[in-house]
Amino acid sequence: MEPSSAAPLREMWYFALWGAALKRGRMLAKTLLGEPLLLGRGTDGDVFALRDICPHRGMPLSCGAFDGREIECCYHGWRFDRSGRCTAIPSLVPDQEFDIARIRVKRYPAVEVQGNIWVYLGDDPAGAPPVPVLPDIGERGPDLYEAVRFPCAIDHAVVGLMDPAHGPFVHRAWWWRSRRSIHEKAKAFAPAPFGFTMLRHAPSANSNAYRLLGGKPETEITFRLPSIRIEQIRSGRHAVVNLTAVTPLGDGESEINHAIYWTLPWLGLLKPLLRPYVRAFLRQDRDVMVMQQQGLRYDPPLLLINDADTQAKWYHRLKNEYARARAENRPFVNPVKERMLRWRS
Ligand code: FES
Ligand SMILES: [Fe+2]
């Protein structure tokens, strides 16, 4: 078994929210890694993130009002700008000596990339894996977005993402896989920044869904810390790119965010048909993890085998190395080596 800490990595960008869920001049509350966040979008369209606790008497700031520029706490009306600086305390009398500029709410770095809002949980983004920029699709939002909450800690959700052996058992469907479709696979892997890549290959002939693309599709799948999987499918001049990002919410709950982008204009017409499949797929993963939790409650030792679980082992190694590198203030050294992995699935 790989030694590892189950706590999510800090000093990382995490997928916080699908950008379209946050309108201009609005704010909302969300807990990430057990920390209460206020996520907001100013009238200028820029996003920001603050700790969702008023420094006065602990009221969630998200219970107050936001005018697109400043947040007003609902309890005593203290006001804060989007950088977290206090700008007004209504109860102060005009000649009272009090420096409100000293009062600050913690601000978290927040950016919006290709329609998704990412927040940095930590103090120093230099040296951290950057927010991923997906290839082939330019700066625009996803064509399809779905999120599912899993009642499990981040490690089990991430390992579930990169587990090639569960497909024929968990994702059985006439349009995708069946037990009878199990056959031997051999895939080449190479280290990638803060992770690894399953190098470009033709998707399994049994994966009917890829046939929609026409031509000779090829796929490449990259995993990157902390919990990001990017699948890039290319066929001729067209591409479908899937981004899956696991966000630890807290208390053994994780959110799987799944954003799909494509360059085929007609695929948009199929969206109403496609969405139920994406949902069904994510629910199959969730249901199996809900059942797994019943066993994990007893904290059993786990047995990761070669080669089907090698990616899971790499994940634990990458995670441990990142935590150590940050603690020791040294550069991260990727522990993954080039390898061919073989399994049946
Ligand atoms: S608790 Fe926020 S102003 Fe008093
Ligand atoms: Fe799955």
mmCIF file of C-alpha atoms and ligand atoms in Angstrom:
data_model
loop_
_atom_site.group_PDB
_atom_site.id
_atom_site.type_symbol
_atom_site.label_atom_id
_atom_site.label_comp_id
_atom_site.label_asym_id
_atom_site.label_seq_id
_atom_site.Cartn_x
_atom_site.Cartn_y
_atom_site.Cartn_z
ATOM 1 C CA MET A 1 0.000 0.000 0.000
ATOM 2 C CA GLU A 2 1.178 3.504 -0.715
ATOM 3 C CA PRO A 3 1.670 5.645 2.361
ATOM 4 C CA SER A 4 -0.311 8.854 2.023
ATOM 5 C CA SER A 5 -2.153 11.518 3.913
ATOM 6 C CA ALA A 6 -5.849 11.582 3.130
ATOM 7 C CA ALA A 7 -6.024 15.358 3.597
ATOM 8 C CA PRO A 8 -6.442 17.297 0.342
ATOM 9 C CA LEU A 9 -3.351 19.124 -0.853
ATOM 10 C CA ARG A 10 -3.110 22.798 -0.072
ATOM 11 C CA GLU A 11 -1.165 25.313 -2.175
ATOM 12 C CA MET A 12 -3.302 24.292 -5.148
ATOM 13 C CA TRP A 13 -5.846 25.760 -7.530
ATOM 14 C CA TYR A 14 -9.205 23.998 -7.226
ATOM 15 C CA PHE A 15 -12.200 24.108 -9.525
ATOM 16 C CA ALA A 16 -14.644 26.203 -7.494
ATOM 17 C CA LEU A 17 -17.621 26.850 -9.725
ATOM 18 C CA TRP A 18 -18.966 26.720 -13.223
ATOM 19 C CA GLY A 19 -18.703 30.367 -14.292
ATOM 20 C CA ALA A 20 -22.263 30.572 -15.668
ATOM 21 C CA ALA A 21 -23.589 29.805 -12.155
ATOM 22 C CA LEU A 22 -22.364 33.207 -10.962
ATOM 23 C CA LYS A 23 -24.056 36.194 -12.583
ATOM 24 C CA ARG A 24 -22.703 39.734 -12.564
ATOM 25 C CA GLY A 25 -23.318 41.536 -9.278
ATOM 26 C CA ARG A 26 -24.067 38.285 -7.443
ATOM 27 C CA MET A 27 -22.312 36.313 -4.738
ATOM 28 C CA LEU A 28 -22.767 32.854 -3.306
ATOM 29 C CA ALA A 29 -21.360 30.723 -0.503
ATOM 30 C CA LYS A 30 -19.436 27.497 -1.001
ATOM 31 C CA THR A 31 -17.189 25.455 1.268
ATOM 32 C CA LEU A 32 -13.897 24.257 -0.241
ATOM 33 C CA LEU A 33 -11.454 22.109 1.749
ATOM 34 C CA GLY A 34 -13.574 22.845 4.792
ATOM 35 C CA GLU A 35 -13.101 26.618 4.399
ATOM 36 C CA PRO A 36 -16.139 28.843 3.990
ATOM 37 C CA LEU A 37 -15.796 30.914 0.832
ATOM 38 C CA LEU A 38 -17.786 33.736 -0.624
ATOM 39 C CA LEU A 39 -17.542 33.687 -4.409
ATOM 40 C CA GLY A 40 -18.629 36.808 -6.218
ATOM 41 C CA ARG A 41 -18.701 38.466 -9.615
ATOM 42 C CA GLY A 42 -18.466 42.256 -9.801
ATOM 43 C CA THR A 43 -20.483 44.408 -12.173
ATOM 44 C CA ASP A 44 -17.346 44.498 -14.361
ATOM 45 C CA GLY A 45 -17.533 40.692 -14.734
ATOM 46 C CA ASP A 46 -14.412 39.938 -12.661
ATOM 47 C CA VAL A 47 -14.648 37.126 -10.130
ATOM 48 C CA PHE A 48 -13.284 37.182 -6.577
ATOM 49 C CA ALA A 49 -13.215 34.971 -3.491
ATOM 50 C CA LEU A 50 -13.187 35.974 0.174
ATOM 51 C CA ARG A 51 -13.400 34.121 3.439
ATOM 52 C CA ASP A 52 -17.109 34.040 4.162
ATOM 53 C CA ILE A 53 -16.842 35.318 7.724
ATOM 54 C CA CYS A 54 -17.281 38.888 8.894
ATOM 55 C CA PRO A 55 -14.268 39.909 11.006
ATOM 56 C CA HIS A 56 -16.609 41.769 13.379
ATOM 57 C CA ARG A 57 -18.732 39.047 14.939
ATOM 58 C CA GLY A 58 -18.475 36.100 12.593
ATOM 59 C CA MET A 59 -21.578 36.520 10.456
ATOM 60 C CA PRO A 60 -21.260 34.866 7.013
ATOM 61 C CA LEU A 61 -20.745 37.797 4.656
ATOM 62 C CA SER A 62 -22.749 35.931 2.035
ATOM 63 C CA CYS A 63 -25.840 36.539 4.218
ATOM 64 C CA GLY A 64 -25.457 40.245 3.502
ATOM 65 C CA ALA A 65 -25.859 42.309 0.358
ATOM 66 C CA PHE A 66 -23.578 42.860 -2.641
ATOM 67 C CA ASP A 67 -24.036 45.841 -4.933
ATOM 68 C CA GLY A 68 -21.528 44.642 -7.529
ATOM 69 C CA ARG A 69 -18.671 46.547 -5.878
ATOM 70 C CA GLU A 70 -18.948 46.145 -2.111
ATOM 71 C CA ILE A 71 -20.364 43.625 0.320
ATOM 72 C CA GLU A 72 -22.389 44.821 3.273
ATOM 73 C CA CYS A 73 -22.630 42.545 6.312
ATOM 74 C CA CYS A 74 -26.234 41.918 7.277
ATOM 75 C CA TYR A 75 -25.587 42.264 11.040
ATOM 76 C CA HIS A 76 -24.069 45.721 11.624
ATOM 77 C CA GLY A 77 -23.539 46.893 8.078
ATOM 78 C CA TRP A 78 -19.756 46.816 7.924
ATOM 79 C CA ARG A 79 -18.699 47.108 4.303
ATOM 80 C CA PHE A 80 -15.869 45.406 2.423
ATOM 81 C CA ASP A 81 -14.512 45.822 -1.083
ATOM 82 C CA ARG A 82 -13.710 42.884 -3.360
ATOM 83 C CA SER A 83 -10.122 42.720 -2.099
ATOM 84 C CA GLY A 84 -11.481 42.202 1.420
ATOM 85 C CA ARG A 85 -10.593 45.693 2.703
ATOM 86 C CA CYS A 86 -13.056 47.231 5.145
ATOM 87 C CA THR A 87 -14.480 50.468 3.710
ATOM 88 C CA ALA A 88 -17.145 51.484 6.222
ATOM 89 C CA ILE A 89 -18.318 50.860 9.786
ATOM 90 C CA PRO A 90 -21.661 52.613 10.170
ATOM 91 C CA SER A 91 -21.603 52.645 13.991
ATOM 92 C CA LEU A 92 -18.453 54.829 14.170
ATOM 93 C CA VAL A 93 -19.065 58.469 15.106
ATOM 94 C CA PRO A 94 -17.358 61.053 12.860
ATOM 95 C CA ASP A 95 -14.462 61.997 15.153
ATOM 96 C CA GLN A 96 -13.865 58.517 16.536
ATOM 97 C CA GLU A 97 -10.239 57.423 16.142
ATOM 98 C CA PHE A 98 -10.297 54.069 14.443
ATOM 99 C CA ASP A 99 -8.357 52.935 11.418
ATOM 100 C CA ILE A 100 -10.783 50.820 9.395
ATOM 101 C CA ALA A 101 -8.097 50.163 6.764
ATOM 102 C CA ARG A 102 -6.507 47.723 9.225
ATOM 103 C CA ILE A 103 -9.525 45.434 8.993
ATOM 104 C CA ARG A 104 -9.385 42.856 6.255
ATOM 105 C CA VAL A 105 -11.191 39.747 5.224
ATOM 106 C CA LYS A 106 -8.915 37.041 3.827
ATOM 107 C CA ARG A 107 -8.890 37.130 0.052
ATOM 108 C CA TYR A 108 -8.224 34.056 -2.062
ATOM 109 C CA PRO A 109 -6.756 34.301 -5.572
ATOM 110 C CA ALA A 110 -9.553 33.536 -8.048
ATOM 111 C CA VAL A 111 -9.505 33.317 -11.861
ATOM 112 C CA GLU A 112 -11.938 32.354 -14.562
ATOM 113 C CA VAL A 113 -10.531 30.231 -17.386
ATOM 114 C CA GLN A 114 -12.587 28.760 -20.246
ATOM 115 C CA GLY A 115 -15.809 29.325 -18.336
ATOM 116 C CA ASN A 116 -14.733 27.845 -15.010
ATOM 117 C CA ILE A 117 -13.848 29.624 -11.776
ATOM 118 C CA TRP A 118 -10.764 28.391 -9.944
ATOM 119 C CA VAL A 119 -9.689 29.416 -6.438
ATOM 120 C CA TYR A 120 -6.240 29.072 -4.918
ATOM 121 C CA LEU A 121 -6.257 27.462 -1.500
ATOM 122 C CA GLY A 122 -2.930 28.424 -0.039
ATOM 123 C CA ASP A 123 -0.585 31.382 0.191
ATOM 124 C CA ASP A 124 1.782 31.149 -2.763
ATOM 125 C CA PRO A 125 0.642 30.166 -6.274
ATOM 126 C CA ALA A 126 4.242 30.384 -7.596
ATOM 127 C CA GLY A 127 5.488 26.814 -7.911
ATOM 128 C CA ALA A 128 1.965 25.342 -7.943
ATOM 129 C CA PRO A 129 0.500 23.590 -11.000
ATOM 130 C CA PRO A 130 -1.151 26.369 -13.039
ATOM 131 C CA VAL A 131 -4.874 26.422 -13.801
ATOM 132 C CA PRO A 132 -5.238 24.109 -16.800
ATOM 133 C CA VAL A 133 -5.886 25.635 -20.208
ATOM 134 C CA LEU A 134 -7.579 23.074 -22.432
ATOM 135 C CA PRO A 135 -6.233 22.614 -25.951
ATOM 136 C CA ASP A 136 -8.156 23.137 -29.212
ATOM 137 C CA ILE A 137 -11.104 25.145 -27.886
ATOM 138 C CA GLY A 138 -9.950 28.714 -27.242
ATOM 139 C CA GLU A 139 -11.253 30.964 -24.469
ATOM 140 C CA ARG A 140 -14.914 30.052 -24.106
ATOM 141 C CA GLY A 141 -17.169 28.189 -21.702
ATOM 142 C CA PRO A 142 -18.046 24.496 -21.796
ATOM 143 C CA ASP A 143 -20.732 23.175 -24.122
ATOM 144 C CA LEU A 144 -21.986 20.887 -21.390
ATOM 145 C CA TYR A 145 -21.386 21.024 -17.654
ATOM 146 C CA GLU A 146 -22.489 18.612 -14.932
ATOM 147 C CA ALA A 147 -21.503 18.269 -11.277
ATOM 148 C CA VAL A 148 -22.143 15.466 -8.835
ATOM 149 C CA ARG A 149 -21.369 15.339 -5.135
ATOM 150 C CA PHE A 150 -19.753 12.190 -3.791
ATOM 151 C CA PRO A 151 -19.848 11.331 -0.079
ATOM 152 C CA CYS A 152 -16.152 10.455 -0.024
ATOM 153 C CA ALA A 153 -12.766 12.035 0.559
ATOM 154 C CA ILE A 154 -10.892 13.342 -2.471
ATOM 155 C CA ASP A 155 -8.472 10.397 -2.795
ATOM 156 C CA HIS A 156 -11.197 7.849 -3.434
ATOM 157 C CA ALA A 157 -12.895 10.123 -5.937
ATOM 158 C CA VAL A 158 -9.633 10.765 -7.825
ATOM 159 C CA VAL A 159 -8.569 7.128 -7.798
ATOM 160 C CA GLY A 160 -12.046 6.285 -9.087
ATOM 161 C CA LEU A 161 -11.447 8.672 -12.012
ATOM 162 C CA MET A 162 -8.265 6.959 -13.136
ATOM 163 C CA ASP A 163 -9.349 3.401 -12.464
ATOM 164 C CA PRO A 164 -9.465 1.504 -15.752
ATOM 165 C CA ALA A 165 -10.812 -1.753 -14.314
ATOM 166 C CA HIS A 166 -14.226 -0.625 -13.050
ATOM 167 C CA GLY A 167 -15.636 0.363 -16.448
ATOM 168 C CA PRO A 168 -17.183 -2.922 -17.555
ATOM 169 C CA PHE A 169 -18.696 -3.504 -14.090
ATOM 170 C CA VAL A 170 -19.907 -0.043 -13.121
ATOM 171 C CA HIS A 171 -20.605 1.631 -16.461
ATOM 172 C CA ARG A 172 -22.489 -1.178 -18.107
ATOM 173 C CA ALA A 173 -24.766 0.247 -20.774
ATOM 174 C CA TRP A 174 -25.749 -0.819 -24.234
ATOM 175 C CA TRP A 175 -24.261 2.314 -25.685
ATOM 176 C CA TRP A 176 -20.935 1.975 -23.924
ATOM 177 C CA ARG A 177 -19.668 -1.165 -22.293
ATOM 178 C CA SER A 178 -20.594 -4.632 -21.249
ATOM 179 C CA ARG A 179 -18.842 -7.358 -19.343
ATOM 180 C CA ARG A 180 -18.442 -9.296 -22.539
ATOM 181 C CA SER A 181 -16.444 -6.461 -24.028
ATOM 182 C CA ILE A 182 -13.509 -6.965 -21.634
ATOM 183 C CA HIS A 183 -10.236 -7.389 -23.450
ATOM 184 C CA GLU A 184 -6.580 -6.759 -22.926
ATOM 185 C CA LYS A 185 -5.310 -3.195 -23.203
ATOM 186 C CA ALA A 186 -1.779 -1.908 -23.409
ATOM 187 C CA LYS A 187 -1.249 1.824 -22.991
ATOM 188 C CA ALA A 188 1.919 3.900 -23.030
ATOM 189 C CA PHE A 189 2.325 6.439 -20.233
ATOM 190 C CA ALA A 190 4.756 9.314 -19.857
ATOM 191 C CA PRO A 191 5.355 11.871 -17.118
ATOM 192 C CA ALA A 192 3.596 15.235 -17.646
ATOM 193 C CA PRO A 193 3.856 18.427 -15.572
ATOM 194 C CA PHE A 194 2.644 17.535 -12.050
ATOM 195 C CA GLY A 195 1.164 14.297 -13.366
ATOM 196 C CA PHE A 196 1.231 11.863 -16.251
ATOM 197 C CA THR A 197 -0.266 11.263 -19.683
ATOM 198 C CA MET A 198 -1.756 8.187 -21.274
ATOM 199 C CA LEU A 199 -0.316 8.834 -24.706
ATOM 200 C CA ARG A 200 -2.377 9.278 -27.832
ATOM 201 C CA HIS A 201 -4.095 6.096 -28.911
ATOM 202 C CA ALA A 202 -7.207 4.918 -30.702
ATOM 203 C CA PRO A 203 -10.077 4.532 -28.231
ATOM 204 C CA SER A 204 -11.348 0.996 -27.668
ATOM 205 C CA ALA A 205 -13.412 -0.297 -30.529
ATOM 206 C CA ASN A 206 -16.101 -1.126 -27.967
ATOM 207 C CA SER A 207 -16.560 2.524 -27.012
ATOM 208 C CA ASN A 208 -19.474 3.183 -29.310
ATOM 209 C CA ALA A 209 -19.867 6.800 -28.262
ATOM 210 C CA TYR A 210 -16.601 7.774 -29.950
ATOM 211 C CA ARG A 211 -17.970 6.663 -33.296
ATOM 212 C CA LEU A 212 -20.194 9.751 -33.329
ATOM 213 C CA LEU A 213 -17.102 11.753 -34.155
ATOM 214 C CA GLY A 214 -16.518 9.906 -37.407
ATOM 215 C CA GLY A 215 -13.075 9.509 -38.945
ATOM 216 C CA LYS A 216 -10.388 7.810 -36.913
ATOM 217 C CA PRO A 217 -10.632 9.252 -33.419
ATOM 218 C CA GLU A 218 -7.584 9.328 -31.188
ATOM 219 C CA THR A 219 -7.570 10.126 -27.534
ATOM 220 C CA GLU A 220 -5.003 11.322 -25.010
ATOM 221 C CA ILE A 221 -5.683 11.505 -21.285
ATOM 222 C CA THR A 222 -3.664 13.574 -18.853
ATOM 223 C CA PHE A 223 -3.865 13.604 -15.092
ATOM 224 C CA ARG A 224 -2.498 16.525 -13.135
ATOM 225 C CA LEU A 225 -2.413 17.346 -9.436
ATOM 226 C CA PRO A 226 -4.426 18.020 -7.436
ATOM 227 C CA SER A 227 -7.332 16.202 -9.112
ATOM 228 C CA ILE A 228 -7.599 17.136 -12.759
ATOM 229 C CA ARG A 229 -8.201 14.806 -15.673
ATOM 230 C CA ILE A 230 -8.186 16.114 -19.223
ATOM 231 C CA GLU A 231 -9.284 13.871 -22.048
ATOM 232 C CA GLN A 232 -8.660 15.151 -25.517
ATOM 233 C CA ILE A 233 -10.314 13.313 -28.382
ATOM 234 C CA ARG A 234 -9.348 14.316 -31.896
ATOM 235 C CA SER A 235 -10.737 13.176 -35.172
ATOM 236 C CA GLY A 236 -9.686 14.913 -38.343
ATOM 237 C CA ARG A 237 -10.038 18.635 -37.684
ATOM 238 C CA HIS A 238 -12.507 18.201 -34.850
ATOM 239 C CA ALA A 239 -11.988 17.763 -31.148
ATOM 240 C CA VAL A 240 -13.902 16.917 -28.005
ATOM 241 C CA VAL A 241 -12.216 17.869 -24.752
ATOM 242 C CA ASN A 242 -13.408 16.640 -21.369
ATOM 243 C CA LEU A 243 -12.288 18.302 -18.182
ATOM 244 C CA THR A 244 -12.972 16.488 -14.946
ATOM 245 C CA ALA A 245 -11.914 18.161 -11.707
ATOM 246 C CA VAL A 246 -12.539 16.849 -8.219
ATOM 247 C CA THR A 247 -13.026 19.487 -5.547
ATOM 248 C CA PRO A 248 -12.858 18.552 -1.878
ATOM 249 C CA LEU A 249 -15.691 20.310 -0.089
ATOM 250 C CA GLY A 250 -15.034 19.086 3.445
ATOM 251 C CA ASP A 251 -16.199 16.430 5.896
ATOM 252 C CA GLY A 252 -15.632 13.560 3.475
ATOM 253 C CA GLU A 253 -17.552 15.162 0.644
ATOM 254 C CA SER A 254 -16.162 15.760 -2.828
ATOM 255 C CA GLU A 255 -17.621 17.346 -5.920
ATOM 256 C CA ILE A 256 -16.882 15.999 -9.377
ATOM 257 C CA ASN A 257 -17.061 18.757 -11.948
ATOM 258 C CA HIS A 258 -17.339 17.640 -15.505
ATOM 259 C CA ALA A 259 -17.085 20.125 -18.373
ATOM 260 C CA ILE A 260 -17.250 19.045 -22.003
ATOM 261 C CA TYR A 261 -16.141 21.177 -24.949
ATOM 262 C CA TRP A 262 -16.433 20.335 -28.616
ATOM 263 C CA THR A 263 -15.716 21.901 -31.970
ATOM 264 C CA LEU A 264 -18.435 20.080 -33.934
ATOM 265 C CA PRO A 265 -21.294 22.537 -34.390
ATOM 266 C CA TRP A 266 -23.945 19.818 -34.828
ATOM 267 C CA LEU A 267 -23.094 18.170 -31.515
ATOM 268 C CA GLY A 268 -24.878 21.094 -29.831
ATOM 269 C CA LEU A 269 -28.135 19.821 -31.291
ATOM 270 C CA LEU A 270 -27.612 16.537 -29.493
ATOM 271 C CA LYS A 271 -27.086 18.241 -26.132
ATOM 272 C CA PRO A 272 -30.524 17.344 -24.712
ATOM 273 C CA LEU A 273 -29.817 13.710 -25.604
ATOM 274 C CA LEU A 274 -26.244 13.789 -24.374
ATOM 275 C CA ARG A 275 -26.896 15.261 -20.937
ATOM 276 C CA PRO A 276 -28.803 12.271 -19.515
ATOM 277 C CA TYR A 277 -25.923 10.002 -20.545
ATOM 278 C CA VAL A 278 -23.330 12.190 -18.852
ATOM 279 C CA ARG A 279 -25.529 12.280 -15.740
ATOM 280 C CA ALA A 280 -26.087 8.529 -15.776
ATOM 281 C CA PHE A 281 -22.343 7.960 -16.098
ATOM 282 C CA LEU A 282 -21.508 10.224 -13.157
ATOM 283 C CA ARG A 283 -24.284 8.687 -11.056
ATOM 284 C CA GLN A 284 -22.944 5.207 -11.680
ATOM 285 C CA ASP A 285 -19.613 6.379 -10.251
ATOM 286 C CA ARG A 286 -21.329 8.030 -7.314
ATOM 287 C CA ASP A 287 -23.489 5.035 -6.474
ATOM 288 C CA VAL A 288 -20.516 2.707 -6.404
ATOM 289 C CA MET A 289 -18.628 5.092 -4.126
ATOM 290 C CA VAL A 290 -21.581 5.361 -1.763
ATOM 291 C CA MET A 291 -21.472 1.571 -1.414
ATOM 292 C CA GLN A 292 -17.683 1.580 -1.041
ATOM 293 C CA GLN A 293 -18.002 3.968 1.914
ATOM 294 C CA GLN A 294 -19.725 1.234 3.893
ATOM 295 C CA GLY A 295 -16.530 -0.808 3.720
ATOM 296 C CA LEU A 296 -14.125 2.107 4.084
ATOM 297 C CA ARG A 297 -15.772 3.028 7.405
ATOM 298 C CA TYR A 298 -13.777 0.177 8.937
ATOM 299 C CA ASP A 299 -10.550 1.683 7.629
ATOM 300 C CA PRO A 300 -9.403 -1.518 5.919
ATOM 301 C CA PRO A 301 -5.926 -1.757 4.368
ATOM 302 C CA LEU A 302 -6.224 -1.450 0.572
ATOM 303 C CA LEU A 303 -4.473 -3.558 -1.985
ATOM 304 C CA LEU A 304 -3.421 -1.702 -5.123
ATOM 305 C CA ILE A 305 -2.237 -4.070 -7.833
ATOM 306 C CA ASN A 306 -0.049 -3.666 -10.920
ATOM 307 C CA ASP A 307 -0.864 -2.599 -13.636
ATOM 308 C CA ALA A 308 -4.552 -1.784 -13.285
ATOM 309 C CA ASP A 309 -3.948 0.289 -10.132
ATOM 310 C CA THR A 310 -0.593 1.751 -11.145
ATOM 311 C CA GLN A 311 -2.178 5.115 -11.941
ATOM 312 C CA ALA A 312 -3.649 5.176 -8.428
ATOM 313 C CA LYS A 313 -0.200 4.459 -7.005
ATOM 314 C CA TRP A 314 1.254 7.284 -9.097
ATOM 315 C CA TYR A 315 -1.420 9.625 -7.778
ATOM 316 C CA HIS A 316 -0.450 8.891 -4.176
ATOM 317 C CA ARG A 317 3.238 9.300 -5.020
ATOM 318 C CA LEU A 318 2.635 12.601 -6.831
ATOM 319 C CA LYS A 319 0.571 13.879 -3.944
ATOM 320 C CA ASN A 320 3.139 12.924 -1.310
ATOM 321 C CA GLU A 321 5.981 14.407 -3.339
ATOM 322 C CA TYR A 322 4.103 17.696 -3.807
ATOM 323 C CA ALA A 323 3.334 17.991 -0.083
ATOM 324 C CA ARG A 324 6.968 17.253 0.770
ATOM 325 C CA ALA A 325 8.384 19.624 -1.856
ATOM 326 C CA ARG A 326 6.229 22.492 -0.564
ATOM 327 C CA ALA A 327 7.085 21.718 3.076
ATOM 328 C CA GLU A 328 10.796 21.587 2.244
ATOM 329 C CA ASN A 329 10.576 24.625 -0.014
ATOM 330 C CA ARG A 330 12.219 22.867 -2.959
ATOM 331 C CA PRO A 331 11.146 22.162 -6.548
ATOM 332 C CA PHE A 332 8.730 19.310 -7.208
ATOM 333 C CA VAL A 333 10.344 16.219 -8.767
ATOM 334 C CA ASN A 334 7.913 14.121 -10.791
ATOM 335 C CA PRO A 335 8.126 10.527 -9.538
ATOM 336 C CA VAL A 336 6.415 9.065 -12.652
ATOM 337 C CA LYS A 337 8.611 7.328 -15.241
ATOM 338 C CA GLU A 338 7.748 6.394 -18.820
ATOM 339 C CA ARG A 339 5.994 3.044 -18.831
ATOM 340 C CA MET A 340 3.752 0.667 -20.701
ATOM 341 C CA LEU A 341 0.844 -0.599 -18.595
ATOM 342 C CA ARG A 342 -1.289 -3.628 -19.427
ATOM 343 C CA TRP A 343 -4.608 -4.671 -17.986
ATOM 344 C CA ARG A 344 -7.889 -6.248 -18.983
ATOM 345 C CA SER A 345 -10.971 -4.060 -18.987
HETATM 346 S S1 FES B 1 -20.997 40.767 12.278
HETATM 347 FE FE1 FES B 1 -20.643 41.731 10.411
HETATM 348 S S2 FES B 1 -20.964 43.813 10.836
HETATM 349 FE FE2 FES B 1 -21.164 42.850 12.753
HETATM 350 FE FE FE B 2 -16.251 5.634 -13.640
#
